[in-house]
Coordinates of C-alpha atoms in Angstrom, one line a residue:
M86 CA 139.7 127.5 -28.8
N87 CA 142.6 125.8 -30.6
E88 CA 141.1 124.3 -33.8
R89 CA 143.9 121.7 -33.9
E90 CA 142.9 120.5 -30.4
L91 CA 141.6 116.9 -30.4
Y92 CA 140.2 114.9 -27.5
L93 CA 140.5 111.1 -27.5
A94 CA 138.2 109.0 -25.3
L95 CA 140.6 106.2 -24.5
D96 CA 139.7 102.7 -23.4
F97 CA 142.5 100.5 -22.0
D98 CA 141.5 96.8 -22.4
G99 CA 141.5 96.0 -26.1
V100 CA 143.4 99.2 -27.0
L101 CA 146.6 99.5 -24.9
H102 CA 146.8 95.8 -24.4
S103 CA 144.7 92.7 -25.2
T104 CA 141.3 92.4 -23.5
Q105 CA 142.4 89.1 -21.9
L106 CA 145.2 90.9 -20.0
G107 CA 142.9 93.4 -18.3
P108 CA 142.5 93.4 -14.5
T109 CA 139.6 91.7 -12.7
K110 CA 137.2 93.7 -10.5
K111 CA 138.9 92.4 -7.4
H112 CA 142.3 93.7 -8.7
C113 CA 140.7 97.1 -9.1
T114 CA 138.9 97.2 -5.8
D115 CA 142.0 96.0 -3.9
Y116 CA 144.0 98.8 -5.5
A117 CA 141.3 101.3 -4.8
A118 CA 141.1 100.3 -1.2
G119 CA 144.8 100.9 -0.8
H120 CA 145.8 97.3 -0.4
L121 CA 148.1 97.6 -3.5
S122 CA 150.4 100.3 -4.7
A123 CA 150.2 101.3 -8.4
G124 CA 153.3 99.2 -9.1
E125 CA 152.0 96.3 -7.2
F126 CA 148.7 96.4 -9.0
L127 CA 150.4 96.3 -12.4
D128 CA 152.7 93.5 -11.4
L129 CA 149.9 91.4 -9.8
V130 CA 147.6 91.8 -12.8
S131 CA 150.4 90.8 -15.2
K132 CA 151.4 87.8 -13.0
D133 CA 147.8 86.6 -12.6
K134 CA 147.0 86.9 -16.3
R135 CA 150.2 85.1 -17.3
A136 CA 149.3 82.2 -15.0
R137 CA 145.7 82.1 -16.2
Y138 CA 146.6 82.1 -19.9
H139 CA 149.8 80.2 -19.6
L140 CA 151.9 83.0 -21.0
T141 CA 155.7 82.6 -20.7
S142 CA 158.0 85.4 -19.5
E143 CA 159.2 85.7 -23.1
C144 CA 155.7 86.5 -24.3
I145 CA 155.6 90.1 -25.6
D146 CA 152.0 90.6 -24.4
F147 CA 151.7 92.5 -21.1
L148 CA 149.7 95.3 -19.6
F149 CA 150.0 98.5 -21.6
D150 CA 152.3 96.9 -24.2
R151 CA 150.7 99.1 -27.0
A152 CA 151.0 102.4 -25.1
A153 CA 154.3 103.4 -26.8
V154 CA 152.8 102.7 -30.3
F155 CA 149.7 104.6 -29.4
A156 CA 151.7 107.6 -28.2
K157 CA 153.3 107.9 -31.6
T158 CA 150.1 109.5 -32.7
F159 CA 151.1 112.5 -30.8
T160 CA 154.8 112.6 -31.8
C161 CA 154.2 112.0 -35.5
I162 CA 151.7 114.9 -35.8
P163 CA 152.8 117.7 -33.4
K164 CA 150.5 120.3 -35.0
V165 CA 147.5 118.5 -33.3
Q166 CA 147.2 119.1 -29.6
T167 CA 146.0 115.7 -28.4
K168 CA 144.3 115.3 -25.0
L169 CA 143.2 112.0 -23.5
V170 CA 139.9 111.4 -21.6
I171 CA 140.1 108.0 -19.9
A172 CA 137.1 105.9 -20.7
T173 CA 138.1 102.5 -19.4
S174 CA 135.8 100.5 -17.2
W175 CA 138.5 100.5 -14.6
R176 CA 137.2 103.9 -13.6
N177 CA 134.1 102.3 -12.2
A178 CA 136.1 100.7 -9.4
M179 CA 138.6 103.4 -8.4
S180 CA 138.9 107.2 -8.1
A181 CA 140.1 109.3 -10.9
G182 CA 143.3 110.1 -9.1
A183 CA 144.1 106.4 -8.5
L184 CA 143.3 105.6 -12.1
Q185 CA 145.6 108.3 -13.5
A186 CA 148.4 107.0 -11.3
L187 CA 148.3 103.9 -13.4
V188 CA 148.6 105.6 -16.8
P189 CA 152.0 104.9 -18.5
A190 CA 154.5 107.8 -18.4
V191 CA 154.5 108.1 -22.1
L192 CA 150.7 109.0 -22.0
A193 CA 150.3 110.7 -18.7
P194 CA 151.1 114.2 -19.8
H195 CA 148.2 114.1 -22.3
V196 CA 145.5 113.0 -19.8
C197 CA 143.1 115.8 -19.0
G198 CA 140.1 113.9 -17.5
V199 CA 138.1 110.8 -16.8
L200 CA 134.6 109.9 -17.9
D201 CA 132.0 109.7 -15.1
P202 CA 131.7 106.3 -13.5
H203 CA 128.8 104.1 -14.8
E204 CA 128.9 100.6 -13.4
E205 CA 126.1 99.4 -15.7
E206 CA 127.4 100.9 -18.9
H207 CA 127.5 97.5 -20.6
R208 CA 123.8 97.0 -20.2
E209 CA 122.8 99.8 -22.6
P210 CA 124.2 100.7 -26.0
G211 CA 125.8 104.0 -26.5
T212 CA 126.5 104.7 -22.9
R213 CA 130.1 105.8 -23.3
A214 CA 129.2 108.0 -26.3
R215 CA 126.7 109.8 -24.1
L216 CA 129.2 110.2 -21.3
M217 CA 131.8 111.6 -23.6
E218 CA 129.3 114.0 -25.1
K219 CA 128.5 115.2 -21.6
W220 CA 132.2 115.5 -20.7
M221 CA 132.9 117.5 -23.8
A222 CA 129.9 119.8 -23.3
E223 CA 131.2 120.6 -19.8
H224 CA 134.9 120.9 -20.5
A225 CA 135.5 121.6 -24.2
P226 CA 132.1 122.3 -25.9
H227 CA 133.6 123.5 -29.2
A228 CA 136.4 121.0 -29.6
R229 CA 136.6 117.9 -31.7
W230 CA 136.8 114.4 -30.4
L231 CA 137.2 110.8 -31.3
A232 CA 137.0 107.5 -29.3
V233 CA 139.5 104.6 -29.4
D234 CA 137.7 101.6 -28.0
D235 CA 137.4 97.9 -29.0
D236 CA 133.7 97.8 -28.1
A237 CA 131.5 99.5 -30.7
W238 CA 128.3 98.8 -28.8
L239 CA 129.3 101.4 -26.1
W240 CA 129.6 104.0 -28.8
E241 CA 126.2 103.5 -30.5
G242 CA 125.2 106.8 -32.1
A243 CA 128.8 108.0 -32.4
H244 CA 130.4 105.3 -34.7
S245 CA 131.8 107.9 -37.1
R246 CA 134.0 109.1 -34.2
L247 CA 135.1 105.6 -33.2
V248 CA 138.5 104.0 -34.1
Q249 CA 138.0 100.4 -33.2
P250 CA 141.0 98.1 -32.7
P251 CA 140.7 94.3 -32.5
R252 CA 140.3 92.8 -29.1
D253 CA 144.0 92.0 -29.0
G254 CA 144.8 95.7 -28.8
L255 CA 145.9 98.5 -31.1
D256 CA 147.3 97.2 -34.4
G257 CA 148.8 98.6 -37.5
P258 CA 145.6 99.3 -39.4
T259 CA 143.8 101.0 -36.6
W260 CA 146.9 103.0 -35.7
F261 CA 147.0 104.3 -39.3
E262 CA 143.3 105.0 -39.2
L263 CA 143.8 107.2 -36.2
R264 CA 146.9 108.8 -37.7
A265 CA 145.0 109.6 -40.9
L266 CA 142.3 111.4 -38.9
C267 CA 144.9 113.3 -36.9
H268 CA 146.8 114.2 -40.0
A269 CA 143.6 115.5 -41.7
L270 CA 143.0 117.8 -38.7
S271 CA 146.6 119.0 -38.8
E272 CA 146.2 120.0 -42.5
D273 CA 142.7 121.5 -42.5
V274 CA 139.9 121.5 -40.0
G275 CA 137.3 121.2 -42.8
K276 CA 139.1 118.1 -44.1
F277 CA 138.8 116.4 -40.7
D278 CA 135.1 117.3 -40.5
S279 CA 134.5 116.0 -44.0
M280 CA 136.1 112.7 -43.0
L281 CA 133.8 112.4 -40.0
E282 CA 130.8 113.1 -42.2
S283 CA 131.9 110.4 -44.7
R284 CA 132.4 107.9 -41.9
S285 CA 128.9 108.8 -40.6
E286 CA 127.4 107.9 -43.9
V287 CA 129.2 104.6 -44.0
S288 CA 128.2 103.7 -40.4
A289 CA 124.5 104.7 -41.0

């Protein structure tokens, strides 16, 4: 096992773009059924959300508009081998292959898996935390992991591992929080583990 290997459970809505820009269930099911290509899906979601929220074409907010900033986590700290496990609720309406086809090119090489679907995950606290623990036990039992998600409720029991952006998407403070954790792992594994322990005490 590479001690500098880090798995990130990655949400989309509220991380890679604002929550209000995420697709509807119909968008996802139409894409999953083959009625839309990946490009058509992304274009339609952006068009529908712009119309709903009266966004102009000059507005900088669009689907995956924070992906390039998020990707800097990997380029800034090359010693850490970062791998992405997709945790977005989109996975509940489409196959893993269809979902991965939507991942921005700047992130796609880092994707290594998708959490199991769970259509009722928002009914019970800590659901994604348990799904990620299960995924890690099956695929990388000795590796370290974090989650990047705007919904802390889904990570009940694992808040020390959670980097939580605001609902508008990844911002400066949360990017620096994630970068600090990655930097700690690049310097010393024990330092990273100590940071998680300290965060656990704060969240308790």
